[in-house]
Structure formats: structure tokens, C-alpha cells
mmCIF file of C-alpha atoms and ligand atoms in Angstrom:
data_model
loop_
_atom_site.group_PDB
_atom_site.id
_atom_site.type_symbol
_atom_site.label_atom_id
_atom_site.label_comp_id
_atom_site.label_asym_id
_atom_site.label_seq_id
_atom_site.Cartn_x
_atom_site.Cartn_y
_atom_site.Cartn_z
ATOM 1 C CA UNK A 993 0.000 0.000 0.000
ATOM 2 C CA UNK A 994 1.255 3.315 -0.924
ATOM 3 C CA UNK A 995 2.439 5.260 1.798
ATOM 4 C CA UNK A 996 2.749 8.500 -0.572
ATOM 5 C CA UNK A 997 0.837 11.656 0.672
ATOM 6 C CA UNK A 998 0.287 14.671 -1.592
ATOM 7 C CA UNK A 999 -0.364 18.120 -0.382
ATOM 8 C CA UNK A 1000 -2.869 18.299 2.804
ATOM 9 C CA UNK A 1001 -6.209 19.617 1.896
ATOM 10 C CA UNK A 1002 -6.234 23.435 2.983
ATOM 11 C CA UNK A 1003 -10.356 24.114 3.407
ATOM 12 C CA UNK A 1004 -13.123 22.401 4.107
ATOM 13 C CA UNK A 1005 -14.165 20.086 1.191
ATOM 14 C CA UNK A 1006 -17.237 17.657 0.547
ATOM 15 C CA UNK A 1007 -16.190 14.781 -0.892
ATOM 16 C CA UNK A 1008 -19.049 12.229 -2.508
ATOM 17 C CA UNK A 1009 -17.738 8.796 -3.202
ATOM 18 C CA UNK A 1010 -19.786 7.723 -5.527
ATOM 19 C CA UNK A 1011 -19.424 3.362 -6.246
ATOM 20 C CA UNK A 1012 -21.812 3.787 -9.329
ATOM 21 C CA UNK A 1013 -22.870 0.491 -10.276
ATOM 22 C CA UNK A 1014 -20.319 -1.572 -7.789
ATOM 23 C CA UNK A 1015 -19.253 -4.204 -5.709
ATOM 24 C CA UNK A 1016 -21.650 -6.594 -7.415
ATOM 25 C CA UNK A 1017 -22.064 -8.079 -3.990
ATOM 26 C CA UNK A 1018 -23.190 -7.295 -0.635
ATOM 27 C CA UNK A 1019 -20.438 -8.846 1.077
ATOM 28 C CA UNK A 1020 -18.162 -7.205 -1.088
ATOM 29 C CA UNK A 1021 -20.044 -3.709 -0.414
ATOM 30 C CA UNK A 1022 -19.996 -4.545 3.978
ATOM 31 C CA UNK A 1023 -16.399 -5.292 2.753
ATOM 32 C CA UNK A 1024 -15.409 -1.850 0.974
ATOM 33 C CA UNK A 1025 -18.103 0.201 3.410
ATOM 34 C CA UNK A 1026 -15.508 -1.137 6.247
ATOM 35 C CA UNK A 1027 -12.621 0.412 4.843
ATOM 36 C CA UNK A 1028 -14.574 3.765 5.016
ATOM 37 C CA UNK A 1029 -15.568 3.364 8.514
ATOM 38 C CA UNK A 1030 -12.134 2.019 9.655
ATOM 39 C CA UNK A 1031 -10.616 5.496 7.926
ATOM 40 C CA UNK A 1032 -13.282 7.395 9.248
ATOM 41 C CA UNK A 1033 -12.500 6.359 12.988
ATOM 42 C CA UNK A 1034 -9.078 6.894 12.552
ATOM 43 C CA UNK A 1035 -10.005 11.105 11.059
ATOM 44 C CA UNK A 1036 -12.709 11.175 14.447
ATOM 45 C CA UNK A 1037 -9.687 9.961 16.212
ATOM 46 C CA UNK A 1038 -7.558 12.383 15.329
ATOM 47 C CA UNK A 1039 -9.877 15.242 15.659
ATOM 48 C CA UNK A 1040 -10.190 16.337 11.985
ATOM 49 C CA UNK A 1041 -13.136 17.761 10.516
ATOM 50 C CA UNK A 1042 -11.866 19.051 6.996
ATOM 51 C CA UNK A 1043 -13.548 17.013 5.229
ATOM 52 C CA UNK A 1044 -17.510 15.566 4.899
ATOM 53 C CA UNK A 1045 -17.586 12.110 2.796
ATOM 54 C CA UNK A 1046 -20.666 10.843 1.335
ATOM 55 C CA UNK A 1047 -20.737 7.410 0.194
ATOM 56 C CA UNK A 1048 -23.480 7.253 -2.987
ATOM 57 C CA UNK A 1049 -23.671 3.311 -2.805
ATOM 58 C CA UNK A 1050 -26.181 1.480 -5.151
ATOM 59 C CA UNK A 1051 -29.751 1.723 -3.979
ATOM 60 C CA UNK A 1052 -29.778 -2.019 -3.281
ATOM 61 C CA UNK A 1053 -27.062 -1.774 -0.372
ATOM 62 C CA UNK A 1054 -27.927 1.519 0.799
ATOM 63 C CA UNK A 1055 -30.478 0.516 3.167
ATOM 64 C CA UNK A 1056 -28.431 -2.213 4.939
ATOM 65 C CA UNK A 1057 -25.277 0.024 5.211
ATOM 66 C CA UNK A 1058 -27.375 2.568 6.657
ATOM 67 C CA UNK A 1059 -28.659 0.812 9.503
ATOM 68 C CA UNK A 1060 -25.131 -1.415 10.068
ATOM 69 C CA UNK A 1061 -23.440 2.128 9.873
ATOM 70 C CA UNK A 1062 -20.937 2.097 13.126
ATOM 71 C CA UNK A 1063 -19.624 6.025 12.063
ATOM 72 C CA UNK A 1064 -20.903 8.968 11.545
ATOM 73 C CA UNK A 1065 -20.144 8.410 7.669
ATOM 74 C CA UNK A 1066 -23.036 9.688 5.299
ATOM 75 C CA UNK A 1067 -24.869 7.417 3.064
ATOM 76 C CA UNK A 1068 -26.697 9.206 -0.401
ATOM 77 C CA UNK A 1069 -28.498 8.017 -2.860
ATOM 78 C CA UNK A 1070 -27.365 7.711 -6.468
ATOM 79 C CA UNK A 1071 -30.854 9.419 -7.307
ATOM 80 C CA UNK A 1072 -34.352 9.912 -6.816
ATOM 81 C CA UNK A 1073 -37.951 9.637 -8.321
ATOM 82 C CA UNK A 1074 -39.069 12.657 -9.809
ATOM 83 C CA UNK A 1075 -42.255 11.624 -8.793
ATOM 84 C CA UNK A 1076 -44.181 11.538 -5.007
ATOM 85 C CA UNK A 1077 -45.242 8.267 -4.575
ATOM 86 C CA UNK A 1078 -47.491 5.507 -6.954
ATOM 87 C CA UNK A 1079 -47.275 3.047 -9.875
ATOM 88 C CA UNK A 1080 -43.548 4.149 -11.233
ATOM 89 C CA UNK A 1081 -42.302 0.535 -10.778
ATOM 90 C CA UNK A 1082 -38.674 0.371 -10.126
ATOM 91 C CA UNK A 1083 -38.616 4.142 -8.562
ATOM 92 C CA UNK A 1084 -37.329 5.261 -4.793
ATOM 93 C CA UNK A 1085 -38.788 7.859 -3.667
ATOM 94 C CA UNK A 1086 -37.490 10.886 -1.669
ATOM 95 C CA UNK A 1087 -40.054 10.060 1.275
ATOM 96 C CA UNK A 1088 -38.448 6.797 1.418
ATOM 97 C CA UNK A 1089 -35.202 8.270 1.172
ATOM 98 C CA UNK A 1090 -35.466 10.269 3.997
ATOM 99 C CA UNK A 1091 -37.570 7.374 6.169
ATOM 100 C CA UNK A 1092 -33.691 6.398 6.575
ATOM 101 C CA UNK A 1093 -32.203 8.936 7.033
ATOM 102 C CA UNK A 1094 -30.363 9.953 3.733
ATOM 103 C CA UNK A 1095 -29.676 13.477 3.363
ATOM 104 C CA UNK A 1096 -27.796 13.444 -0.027
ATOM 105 C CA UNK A 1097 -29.111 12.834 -3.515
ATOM 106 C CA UNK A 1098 -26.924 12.627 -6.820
ATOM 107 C CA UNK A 1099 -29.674 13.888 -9.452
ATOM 108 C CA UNK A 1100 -29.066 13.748 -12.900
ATOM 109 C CA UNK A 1101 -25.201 12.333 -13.213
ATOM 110 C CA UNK A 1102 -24.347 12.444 -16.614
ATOM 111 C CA UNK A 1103 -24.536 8.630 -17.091
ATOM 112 C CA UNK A 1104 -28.004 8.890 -15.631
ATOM 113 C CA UNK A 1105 -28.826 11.267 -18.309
ATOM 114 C CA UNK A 1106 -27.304 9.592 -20.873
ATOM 115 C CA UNK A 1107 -28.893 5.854 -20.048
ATOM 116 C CA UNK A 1108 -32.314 7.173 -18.953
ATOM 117 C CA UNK A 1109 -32.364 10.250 -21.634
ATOM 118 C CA UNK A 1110 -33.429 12.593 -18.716
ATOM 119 C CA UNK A 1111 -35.674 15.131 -19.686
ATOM 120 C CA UNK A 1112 -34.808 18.940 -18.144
ATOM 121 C CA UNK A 1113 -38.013 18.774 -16.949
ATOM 122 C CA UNK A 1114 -37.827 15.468 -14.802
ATOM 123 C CA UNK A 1115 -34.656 16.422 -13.436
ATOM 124 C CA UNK A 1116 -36.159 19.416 -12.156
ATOM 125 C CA UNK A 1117 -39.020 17.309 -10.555
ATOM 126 C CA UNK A 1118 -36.561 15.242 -9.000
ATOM 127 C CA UNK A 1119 -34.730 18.116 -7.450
ATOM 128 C CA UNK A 1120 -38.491 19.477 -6.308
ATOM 129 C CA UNK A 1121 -38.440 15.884 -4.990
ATOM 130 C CA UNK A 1122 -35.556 15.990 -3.305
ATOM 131 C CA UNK A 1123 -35.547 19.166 -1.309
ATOM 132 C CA UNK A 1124 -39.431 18.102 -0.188
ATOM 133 C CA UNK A 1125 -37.862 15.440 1.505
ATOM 134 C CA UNK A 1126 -35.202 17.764 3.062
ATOM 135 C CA UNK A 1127 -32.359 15.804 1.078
ATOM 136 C CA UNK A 1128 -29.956 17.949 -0.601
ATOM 137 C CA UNK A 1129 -29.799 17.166 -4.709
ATOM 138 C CA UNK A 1130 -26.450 17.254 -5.947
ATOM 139 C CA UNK A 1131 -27.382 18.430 -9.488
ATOM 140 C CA UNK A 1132 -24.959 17.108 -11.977
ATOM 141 C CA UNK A 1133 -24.109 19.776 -14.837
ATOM 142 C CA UNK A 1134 -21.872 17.580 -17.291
ATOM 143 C CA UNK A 1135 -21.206 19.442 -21.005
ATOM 144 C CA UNK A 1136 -19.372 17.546 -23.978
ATOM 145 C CA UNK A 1137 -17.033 19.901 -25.472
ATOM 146 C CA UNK A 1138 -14.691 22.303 -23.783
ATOM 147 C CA UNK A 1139 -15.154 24.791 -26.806
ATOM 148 C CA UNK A 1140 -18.971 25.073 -26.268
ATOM 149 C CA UNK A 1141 -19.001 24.464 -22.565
ATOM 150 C CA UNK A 1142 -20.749 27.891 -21.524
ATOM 151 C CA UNK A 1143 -23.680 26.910 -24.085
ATOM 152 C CA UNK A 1144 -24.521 23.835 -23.023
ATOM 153 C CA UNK A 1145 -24.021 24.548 -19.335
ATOM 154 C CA UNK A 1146 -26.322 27.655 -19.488
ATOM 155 C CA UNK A 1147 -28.636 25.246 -21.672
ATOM 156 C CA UNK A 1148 -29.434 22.830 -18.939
ATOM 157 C CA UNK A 1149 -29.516 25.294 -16.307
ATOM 158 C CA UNK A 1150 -31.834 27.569 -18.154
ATOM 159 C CA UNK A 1151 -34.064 24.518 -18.783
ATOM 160 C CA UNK A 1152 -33.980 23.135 -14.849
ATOM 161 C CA UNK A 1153 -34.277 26.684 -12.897
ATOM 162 C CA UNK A 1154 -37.060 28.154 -13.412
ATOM 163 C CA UNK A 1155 -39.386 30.262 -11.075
ATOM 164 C CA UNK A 1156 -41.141 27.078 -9.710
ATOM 165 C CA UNK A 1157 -37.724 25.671 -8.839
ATOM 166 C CA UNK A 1158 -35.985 28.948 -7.681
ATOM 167 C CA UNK A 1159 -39.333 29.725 -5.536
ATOM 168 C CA UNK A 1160 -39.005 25.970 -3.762
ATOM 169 C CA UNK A 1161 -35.005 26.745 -3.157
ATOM 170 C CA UNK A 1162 -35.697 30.348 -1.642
ATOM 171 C CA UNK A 1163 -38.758 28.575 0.308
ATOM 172 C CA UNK A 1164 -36.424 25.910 2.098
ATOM 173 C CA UNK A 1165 -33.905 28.604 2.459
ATOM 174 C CA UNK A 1166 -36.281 30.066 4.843
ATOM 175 C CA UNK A 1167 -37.146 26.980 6.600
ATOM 176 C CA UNK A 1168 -34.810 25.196 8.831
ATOM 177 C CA UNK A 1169 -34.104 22.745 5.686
ATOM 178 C CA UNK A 1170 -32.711 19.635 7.569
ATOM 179 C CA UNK A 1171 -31.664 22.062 10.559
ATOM 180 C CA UNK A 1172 -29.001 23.540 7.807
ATOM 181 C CA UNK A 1173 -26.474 21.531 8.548
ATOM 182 C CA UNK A 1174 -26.146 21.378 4.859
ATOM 183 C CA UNK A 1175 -26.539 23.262 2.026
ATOM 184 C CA UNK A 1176 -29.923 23.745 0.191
ATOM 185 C CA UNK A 1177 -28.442 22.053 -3.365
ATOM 186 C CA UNK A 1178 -25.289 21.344 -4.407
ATOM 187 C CA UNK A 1179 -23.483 21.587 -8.049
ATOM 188 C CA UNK A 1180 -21.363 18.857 -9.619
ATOM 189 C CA UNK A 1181 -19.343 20.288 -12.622
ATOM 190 C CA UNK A 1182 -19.044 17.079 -14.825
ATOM 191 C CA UNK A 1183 -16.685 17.343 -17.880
ATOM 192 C CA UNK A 1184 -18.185 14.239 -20.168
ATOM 193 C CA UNK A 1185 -14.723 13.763 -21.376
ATOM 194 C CA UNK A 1186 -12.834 13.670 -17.466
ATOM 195 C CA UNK A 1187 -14.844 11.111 -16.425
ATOM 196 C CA UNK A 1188 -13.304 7.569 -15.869
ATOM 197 C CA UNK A 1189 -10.724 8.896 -18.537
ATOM 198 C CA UNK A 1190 -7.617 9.883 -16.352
ATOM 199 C CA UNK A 1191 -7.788 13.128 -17.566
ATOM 200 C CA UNK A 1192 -8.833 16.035 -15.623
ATOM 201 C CA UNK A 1193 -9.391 20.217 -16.403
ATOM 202 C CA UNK A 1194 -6.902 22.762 -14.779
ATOM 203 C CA UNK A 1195 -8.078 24.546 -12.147
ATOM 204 C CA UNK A 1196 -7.991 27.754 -14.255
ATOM 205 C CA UNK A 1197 -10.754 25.749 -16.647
ATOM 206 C CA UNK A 1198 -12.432 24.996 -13.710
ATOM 207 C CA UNK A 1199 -12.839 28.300 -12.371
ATOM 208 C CA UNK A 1200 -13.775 29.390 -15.662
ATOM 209 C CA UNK A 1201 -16.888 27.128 -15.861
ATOM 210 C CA UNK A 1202 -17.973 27.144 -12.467
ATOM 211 C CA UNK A 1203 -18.154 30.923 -12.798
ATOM 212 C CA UNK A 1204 -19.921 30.575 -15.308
ATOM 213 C CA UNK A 1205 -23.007 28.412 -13.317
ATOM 214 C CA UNK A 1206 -22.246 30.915 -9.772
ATOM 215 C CA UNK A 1207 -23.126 33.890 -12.452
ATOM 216 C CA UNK A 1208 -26.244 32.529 -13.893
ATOM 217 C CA UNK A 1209 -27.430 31.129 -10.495
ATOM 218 C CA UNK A 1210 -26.687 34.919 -8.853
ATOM 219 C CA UNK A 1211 -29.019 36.346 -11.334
ATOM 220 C CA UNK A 1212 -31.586 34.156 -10.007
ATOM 221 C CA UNK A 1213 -30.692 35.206 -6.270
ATOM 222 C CA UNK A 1214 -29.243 32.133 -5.320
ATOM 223 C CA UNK A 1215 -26.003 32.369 -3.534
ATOM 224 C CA UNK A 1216 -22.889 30.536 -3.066
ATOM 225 C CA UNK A 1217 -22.524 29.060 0.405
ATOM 226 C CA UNK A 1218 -19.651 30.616 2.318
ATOM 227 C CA UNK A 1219 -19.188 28.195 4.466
ATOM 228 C CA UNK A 1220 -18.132 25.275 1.851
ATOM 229 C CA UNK A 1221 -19.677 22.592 3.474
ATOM 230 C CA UNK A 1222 -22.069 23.083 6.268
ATOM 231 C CA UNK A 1223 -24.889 25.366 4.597
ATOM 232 C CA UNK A 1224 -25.087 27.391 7.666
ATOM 233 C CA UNK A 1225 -27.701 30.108 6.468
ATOM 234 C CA UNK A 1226 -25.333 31.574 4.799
ATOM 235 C CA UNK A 1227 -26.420 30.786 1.318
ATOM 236 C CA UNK A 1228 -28.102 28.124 -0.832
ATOM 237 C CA UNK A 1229 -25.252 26.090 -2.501
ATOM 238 C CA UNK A 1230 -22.046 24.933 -2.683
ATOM 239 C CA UNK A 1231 -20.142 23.660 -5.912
ATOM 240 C CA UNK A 1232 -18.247 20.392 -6.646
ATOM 241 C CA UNK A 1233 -15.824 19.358 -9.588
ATOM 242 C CA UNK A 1234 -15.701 15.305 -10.770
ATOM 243 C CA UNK A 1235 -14.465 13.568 -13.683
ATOM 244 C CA UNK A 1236 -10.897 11.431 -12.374
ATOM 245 C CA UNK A 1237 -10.038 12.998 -9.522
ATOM 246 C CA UNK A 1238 -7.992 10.893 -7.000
ATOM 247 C CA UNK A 1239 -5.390 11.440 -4.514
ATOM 248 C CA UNK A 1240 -2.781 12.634 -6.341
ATOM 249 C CA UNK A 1241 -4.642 15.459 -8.103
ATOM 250 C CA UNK A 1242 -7.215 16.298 -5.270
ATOM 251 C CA UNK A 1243 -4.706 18.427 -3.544
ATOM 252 C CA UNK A 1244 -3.772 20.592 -6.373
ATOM 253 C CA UNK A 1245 -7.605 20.702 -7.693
ATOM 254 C CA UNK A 1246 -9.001 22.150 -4.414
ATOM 255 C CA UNK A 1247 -6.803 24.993 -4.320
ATOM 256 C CA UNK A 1248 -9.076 25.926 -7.279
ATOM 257 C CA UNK A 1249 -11.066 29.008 -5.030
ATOM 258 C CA UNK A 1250 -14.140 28.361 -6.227
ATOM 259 C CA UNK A 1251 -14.519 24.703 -5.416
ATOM 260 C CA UNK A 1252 -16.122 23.291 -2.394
ATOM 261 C CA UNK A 1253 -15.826 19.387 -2.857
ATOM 262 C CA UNK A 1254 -15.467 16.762 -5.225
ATOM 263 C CA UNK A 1255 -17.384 13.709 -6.894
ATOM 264 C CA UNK A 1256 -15.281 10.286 -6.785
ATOM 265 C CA UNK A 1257 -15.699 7.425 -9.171
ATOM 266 C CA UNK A 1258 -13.534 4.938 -9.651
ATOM 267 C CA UNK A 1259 -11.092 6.218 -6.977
ATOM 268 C CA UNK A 1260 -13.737 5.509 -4.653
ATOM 269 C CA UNK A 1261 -13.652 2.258 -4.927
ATOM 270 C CA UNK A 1262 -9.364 1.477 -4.131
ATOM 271 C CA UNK A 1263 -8.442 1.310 -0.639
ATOM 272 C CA UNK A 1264 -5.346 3.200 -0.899
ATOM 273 C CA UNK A 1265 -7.341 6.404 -2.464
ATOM 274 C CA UNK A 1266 -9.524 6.344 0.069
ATOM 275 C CA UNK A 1267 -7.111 6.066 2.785
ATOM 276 C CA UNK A 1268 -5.082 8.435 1.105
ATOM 277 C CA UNK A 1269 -7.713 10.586 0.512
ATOM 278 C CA UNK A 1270 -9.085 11.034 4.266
ATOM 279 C CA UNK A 1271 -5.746 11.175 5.308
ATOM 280 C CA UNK A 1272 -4.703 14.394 3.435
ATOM 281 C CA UNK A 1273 -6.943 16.227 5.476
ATOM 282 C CA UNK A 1274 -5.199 19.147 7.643
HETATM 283 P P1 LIG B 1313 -14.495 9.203 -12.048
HETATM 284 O O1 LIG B 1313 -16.070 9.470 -11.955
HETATM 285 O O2 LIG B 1313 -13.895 9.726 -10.795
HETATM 286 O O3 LIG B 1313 -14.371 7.708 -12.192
HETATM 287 O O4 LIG B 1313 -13.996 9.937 -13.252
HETATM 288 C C1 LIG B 1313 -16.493 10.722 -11.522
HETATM 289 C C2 LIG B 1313 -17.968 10.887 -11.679
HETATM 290 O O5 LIG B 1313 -18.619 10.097 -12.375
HETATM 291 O O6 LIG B 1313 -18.511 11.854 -11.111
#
């Protein structure tokens, strides 16, 4: 196991580990979900709060991970009916969600959209869905080409916020939306082309195109959450970057200013990244 550590993380970061469609068993999943807690103990240990991981772990485990869950780890969901309840066979919904306990919802990851050719208009509901249940929706933004990123970017979030959707943010923003302890919604900058690729965008691209969503999103009122992970009134959202990150480029990447977290793939599923990963915290 490598011993290497690259530079410690210098803010507070959200980090979503998300397995996608693995282990392929349950006793490989209790298996993985034990090196998590076992690294987690060791951070509580320590003292260190840099850093809040969420485990997005298929929808099959997630309930019995949840309620064997020895830490104080997180455990999202890899998404969410865009509907409330009824005959949508094969659909979780975010009542059920929250009946244990999840607070985190990926919504709309790009190989969601891409294998369930998500509509702008479901993924909205699903975010309505979402913050009903006082889970936070990670909305994924992905774009294909660097050269037309702004376009597409501004494209889907044209087509998801609209007044209904702005309204129901603003309205949890005045509520005590899961005793804010987390932000209202979070972003997920997804570059198609980073993801499971090995390559990743420099930070100054990065900026660039998260600036890009924080400007559009301003003009709608919604602001950027200044403290980067724990939504703390302060404002509505926070913003994440995924597509290969691991932990030799997560140290570098999160000097980027305007990023608050990231979104794991495979990374999240190799022992030494995660213990690698928790242990760069300051
Ligand atoms: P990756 O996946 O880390 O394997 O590139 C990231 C993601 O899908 O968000």
C-alpha cells in the first residue's frame, strides 16, 4: 500500500464517493463500506473535521449500510424519483429516502442522463423531490465539449431553474431545511470527457466554468454558500468538480477558489485512495 501523501487539503471540502454500479455483492459492499468506517474512525480519532464524505452506494445496499453504519459516515443516494409516490415501478422515492435517514441525492449524473435520456423537466421534478424530503440534490451539470461548454451549461440550467424551482429553493432557504447543517443544493461540474478517462481540467478551466453556473445562479438570487460545506444560512449552494479525480490530483484541484468538494468514481472504490484521501486532510 502506498504510503505517498500529496499536499494536505487546505479548506473544508465535501467529498461524494460515488461506487456507481459496484461491488456486485453485498459482502463485497460490507467489505469496501468497512474500509470507510475504519478510515473514518481513525479522522474522528484524530480530531479532523476538513472534510464531509458521502458514500453514494447502489440503492440495493444503501439501506443495509445505513442501519449497520458504526460512524458517523453519510450514506446518499445515487438518485431519486421525480415523482411523489405511486405506480412508477422500479422508482425510490425521496419520502423513502429520507424514512432512513439519507440526506444526499446525486440527481441527474451524466450517465443517468445519458442511459435514462433525462428530460430537463424530470430532473427538475426530481430536485423538487428531493428538497421536499429535506435531502440535498447534488445536481450534476456535465457538457461535452470544452469549446462550447458555456452553451450547453447555461442550456441545462436555463431549462432546470425556473421560477417554480428557484421559488421551492428560496422557500427551504427560509425553513430550517434539515436544521441547515447542509446546504440547500449542491453543483457537480461534470466534464463528459474527465470522467473515468484519467484526464482532468486545470483549475484555471475549472474556475472558468464554475463561474460561469455561480453567475447565472446569482441572477436568479441564489447564492454561493460561504461556508463550503455546512450550509449554515449563509447561502443556498455549494459547488463540486468530478471527472478522475484521486489522490494525487485532489490536492492541487481544491486549491481551485471556487470549489467546495469533489465527486469520486472509480477512486472511490481502491483502498489506498480512500485512505489516502481522508488522510490528506489538515
Ligand atoms: P471518475 O467518476 O472519478 O471515475 O472519473 C467521476 C464521476 O462520475 O462523477
Amino acid at each position: 500500500m502506498s504510503k505517498k501523501i500529496a499536499q494536505p487539503i487546505p479548506k473544508k471540502l465535501f467529498v461524494g464517493f460515488n461506487w456507481k454500479m459496484n461491488p456486485p455483492t453485498l459482502f463485497e459492499a460490507k467489505k469496501l463500506f468497512d474500509i470507510y468506517t475504519l478510515y473514518n474512525f481513525q479522522r474522528a480519532d484524530r480530531g479532523l473535521a476538513g472534510l464531509l464524505p458521502v458514500l453514494f452506494v447502489p440503492i440495493l445496499f444503501l439501506t443495509y449500510l445505513q442501519s449497520h453504519n458504526p460512524s458517523s459516515l453519510l450514506i446518499g443516494s445515487q438518485d431519486i424519483s421525480d415523482q411523489e409516490s405511486g405506480a412508477f415501478t422500479g422508482q425510490v422515492s425521496g419520502q423513502m429516502l429520507s424514512s432512513i435517514d439519507c440526506k444526499y441525492a446525486l440527481i441527474a449524473h451524466s450517465e443517468t442522463r445519458r442511459d435514462f435520456k433525462l428530460k430537463e423537466k424530470v430532473i427538475k421534478n426530481k430536485i423538487l423531490q428531493s428538497l421536499a424530503s429535506q435531502i440535498t440534490p447534488i445536481v450534476c451539470l456535465s457538457f461535452n465539449s470544452i469549446e462550447n461548454a458555456k452553451k450547453e451549461l447555461m442550456l441545462k440550467l436555463e431549462n432546470t431553474f425556473d421560477i417554480e424551482l428557484v421559488e421551492a429553493i428560496k422557500s427551504k432557504a427560509k425553513s430550517n431545511f434539515g436544521s441547515r447543517q447542509q446546504p440547500i443544493f449542491i453543483i457537480a461540474l461534470e466534464p463528459i470527457a474527465c470522467i473515468g478517462t484519467g484526464q482532468i481540467l486545470d483549475n484555471k478551466e475549472i474556475y472558468k466554468q464554475l463561474a460561469v453556473i455561480d453567475t447565472f445562479l446569482q441572477s436568479l438570487n441564489l447564492n454561493k454558500s460561504l461556508d463550503q460545506v455546512n450550509g449554515d444560512q449563509i447561502g443556498d449552494y455549494i459547488s463540486l468538480y468530478g471527472g478522475s479525480v484521486n489522490k494525487d490530483n485532489i490536492g492541487e484541484l481544491c486549491k481551485c477558489p471556487n470549489v467546495d468538494g469533489f465527486l469520486l468514481g472509480g477512486a472511490s472504490l481502491i483502498e489506498d485512495q480512500i485512505q489516502a484521501i481522508f488522510g490528506q486532510e489538515n
